[in-house]
Amino acid sequence: MAKLNLRDKFGDWWDGASPFSRTVFRILAVLAAYAIPFLKNPIIDTPETSFNSVLFYPLVMFSLMAVGLNVVVGKSGILDLGYVAFFAIGAYTHAILSAHTGLNFWEIIPFAMGFAMFAGVILGLPALRLRGDYLAIITLGFGEIVRIIAVNTEAIGGAAGLTDIPGPSSVFGIEFTVMDPRPYYWLTLTAMLFVIWGVLRLSHRKPGRAWEAIREDEDVAEFMGVSTLKYKLWAFIIGGAVGGLAGAIFASNIRSIQPELFTLNLSIMILACVVLGGMGNIWGVILGAVLLGYIPEKLRFLSDYRIIFFGLLMVVMMNIRPNGLLPRKKREVVGDKS
Amino acid sequence: MDFSILVSDFWALTIDGLVVGAIIALVSLGYTLVYGVLRLINFAHSEIFMIGTMTCYWVVQRFGFTGYEDPLPLWKFAGLFLLFGFAAAVVSGVAAVILEIVAYRRLRVLGASRLSSLISAIGASFFLVEVFQKISGAKNLDFPRLISKDTLFEFQNAYITQDKLLVIVGAAVIFYILNRVIHHTKLGLGIRAVSQDERASILMGVNVNRIISYTFLLGGVLAGFGSAFYMVFYETTKANVGFLIGISAFTAAVLGGIGNVKGALYGSFALGLFQQYTSAVLGYNWKDVVTFVILVFVLLVKPTGLFGEALQKARV
Amino acid sequence: MSTKLLEVKNLVVKFGGVTALDNVNLHVNQGEIAALIGPNGAGKTTVFNIVTGYYTPAEGEILVDGKSMLGLRPYKIARAGLARTFQNIRLFGDMTAVENVATAADALNKSGLVGSLFGVPRSRRDEKASMEKAHELLKFIGLDHRALQMAKNLPYGDQRRLEIARALALNPKVLLLDEPAAGFNPQEKVELGELIRKIRDRGFAVLLIEHDMSLVMDISDRVSVLDFGQKIAEGTPVEIQNNQRVIDAYLGVAEDAS
């Protein structure tokens, strides 16, 4: 597999590296991620929309959502087609609470995540008892129902949505203004780093093994003492929390939301990111989100056709490379001594 | 909420429910037939229906009917209806066969996971919707009034019109033919054999790939006829028309027990009637929410449907 | 008398209108290797699917160490002491060998997801215990050198043994083996027999479904015979070999032909 050479070389280096060099590498990588908005490079710049605003939406926003959805789809093998519902719940939570309570953005975040998690439980408890393809349709319906309810409920703005949503108050001297997308990028990036940290920790421990076992063979996982319902529910809750967080940040940035922002298309786009990058591998998923977010912005003539492209991509990927560009855990240690 | 409407307009709602149920049934059969042979929900089936409606629209356009004429004389309508009905059936049928080859076959041969097949199907579905979105300019495509919708006769407050009669009678003829096909032809025998046990069918010399192709073809043809009735009754289509009718048809298939042909028929009529009654009471906006709630309810309470087999635990 | 670790009483199972198991009684004593044999379709695997909670019986009682398992979800039954392997190997293919075993070992601790996330001391301890147990079991079945290989890439025989290790990680009271020798050559069958004895000597009772009669007769302490969903005989290997009903059941096909 010549294509995997770079990845394997990096993997070999990583396995052989001392904890110190690993830490240095991690710090450098994180700093580089924070410094991206200062890049002035005509090659990566995007026409029509400033690169920095593309960097916030869709790049890092897609990445955050894809990392969240990956816990559900990639890790546990549960096909969730209604992920946008959690994003919408987060966005509406911020819009409504900021208008009706004195809470600021930072205080609302736990509520946005909490409500989305609660929605995950409400949807998951009944739905997760069902088999995969039924579950996919239930989640699909859930995503649409949340939108239809938003359209038909005048108390939360109906089809016109909500406006005058405040942005986050300033922290560490960083002001969140309408003009400058960079603080939102840093905010989302920070949120994503926390999520990655959490997901990686879980992946290498008992919950990660339980999720993978469920993905591989749910019946057998149950026979081996894994409480499949509990871990599927946790996957839903974690995915929901990340979606809610992303939604609240999104609402605080665009300042007005309408139900039409939260269509099935968005669920499918995030799913495409996960599928392209490599289901179950967090780095692959981010790569997928960056590619699928960036390419249509860079090549504007493509952007009108992006859903066509995403749909086609899902079919093609499943047929020729079902594990994505960066498949999960390709590396294994082959020892044949005995 | 006004329940008296259920009494005063009972027959009107019932007739409409049967009409809607007949259209849902033609789509629902595609889900159920494919599920029977593949144990897989064909997510893109709703787009096969959409392609049918588009075909009807273009055929009628092509013959110069753009929407402002008076209804046609009956014989002329009959000719035109047969023309676009069969065109839709052929196009939808072929589209379904191509869909199977492109989105499913390779995955099936490789023995890929269920998740892969589902994602592939969803990708295909989105691809088709967006392609037609571009072709149609994301507009509603209005179908001309080809058949008079004046009341033929009145029955207990229900106005019986030609188009409603056409749908009910036409669908009944198709169901009769389908029943003959399934129970009295070699193809029907093959489909039933593969539904029962794919491995045994291979051993018995059934060409499973061919049976699967024919099953998709049959499902597509039925959806194509369904789309022709849909166009006569609703007189409009758009690229994402398939989504909601797909949810309804799928719900109907589950209600009747997915994989079960008779069940899909009964489920469709039950759902059509229920949709009409509840929308009369709750308002039309909530129709799709109601459908979805039924789906969730059936899946949770009796996932085998009213006539189905135990599919939740097919085998260990 | 030795204690009965698994006891199945008056089990009746119906699929649709067909009776798959008809009033079956079985038990497994502490420290013994019991075998369940019978012609194809006699209902042997159904017994496993019932006692592990995958299907619900129409009638009957299932006791593990005296406690009723009826109505419990499979994962609870697994934790209560019944672990199984599968006729057609069902490993977690995309996980490494050691992860396969550790997943089952995890079931024995109560560490939760939040604890794992924040790395509380108990979770660290449990994590270490699971991994150590997994490595120890791999060593026991002789697979420790392949611990980090994907289960799906292991040779056939190793996959069969890995399934056994995974089941043992649950510390079962009774280990249920579903045709563990399928596809093995004579040499491998002998080794398997030794492994099963070693498992018994470690203190696990074993219930074995197997078609290979020489293996069954060689290692079993007690044999039960199922035919058409009914238990037609039970006894020591020698008794079974000389039981006329058993011989008839196995030769049934030939009888029809004559």
PDB file of C-alpha atoms in Angstrom, chain A residues 134, chain B residues 32 251-260 262-271 274 294 297-299 301-311:
ATOM      1  CA  TYR A 134     -34.781   1.377  11.121  1.00  0.00           C
TER       2      TYR A 134
ATOM      3  CA  THR B  32     -41.216  -4.143   0.761  1.00  0.00           C
ATOM      4  CA  THR B 251     -44.148   3.828   7.268  1.00  0.00           C
ATOM      5  CA  ALA B 252     -46.888   1.953   5.455  1.00  0.00           C
ATOM      6  CA  ALA B 253     -44.519  -0.896   4.657  1.00  0.00           C
ATOM      7  CA  VAL B 254     -43.450  -1.109   8.296  1.00  0.00           C
ATOM      8  CA  LEU B 255     -47.049  -0.869   9.446  1.00  0.00           C
ATOM      9  CA  GLY B 256     -47.936  -3.867   7.314  1.00  0.00           C
ATOM     10  CA  GLY B 257     -44.763  -5.734   8.207  1.00  0.00           C
ATOM     11  CA  ILE B 258     -41.874  -4.946   5.916  1.00  0.00           C
ATOM     12  CA  GLY B 259     -41.115  -7.717   3.471  1.00  0.00           C
ATOM     13  CA  ASN B 260     -44.792  -8.653   3.292  1.00  0.00           C
ATOM     14  CA  LYS B 262     -50.134  -7.872   1.297  1.00  0.00           C
ATOM     15  CA  GLY B 263     -49.093  -6.108   4.467  1.00  0.00           C
ATOM     16  CA  ALA B 264     -47.758  -3.161   2.464  1.00  0.00           C
ATOM     17  CA  LEU B 265     -51.137  -2.812   0.742  1.00  0.00           C
ATOM     18  CA  TYR B 266     -53.156  -2.874   3.936  1.00  0.00           C
ATOM     19  CA  GLY B 267     -50.613  -0.653   5.686  1.00  0.00           C
ATOM     20  CA  SER B 268     -50.788   1.919   2.909  1.00  0.00           C
ATOM     21  CA  PHE B 269     -54.557   2.198   2.951  1.00  0.00           C
ATOM     22  CA  ALA B 270     -54.599   2.310   6.735  1.00  0.00           C
ATOM     23  CA  LEU B 271     -52.001   5.069   6.707  1.00  0.00           C
ATOM     24  CA  PHE B 274     -55.338   7.859   9.110  1.00  0.00           C
ATOM     25  CA  ILE B 294     -46.937   6.380  13.731  1.00  0.00           C
ATOM     26  CA  PHE B 297     -44.852   3.933  17.538  1.00  0.00           C
ATOM     27  CA  VAL B 298     -45.142   0.862  15.303  1.00  0.00           C
ATOM     28  CA  LEU B 299     -41.416   0.215  15.368  1.00  0.00           C
ATOM     29  CA  VAL B 301     -44.546  -1.485  19.932  1.00  0.00           C
ATOM     30  CA  LYS B 302     -44.830  -4.046  17.163  1.00  0.00           C
ATOM     31  CA  PRO B 303     -41.749  -3.901  14.939  1.00  0.00           C
ATOM     32  CA  THR B 304     -42.977  -6.894  12.982  1.00  0.00           C
ATOM     33  CA  GLY B 305     -45.917  -4.802  11.769  1.00  0.00           C
ATOM     34  CA  LEU B 306     -49.454  -5.997  11.608  1.00  0.00           C
ATOM     35  CA  PHE B 307     -48.751  -8.892   9.245  1.00  0.00           C
ATOM     36  CA  GLY B 308     -44.992  -9.244   9.378  1.00  0.00           C
ATOM     37  CA  GLU B 309     -42.524 -11.887  10.316  1.00  0.00           C
ATOM     38  CA  ALA B 310     -40.048 -11.527  13.147  1.00  0.00           C
ATOM     39  CA  LEU B 311     -37.351  -9.499  11.463  1.00  0.00           C
TER      40      LEU B 311
END
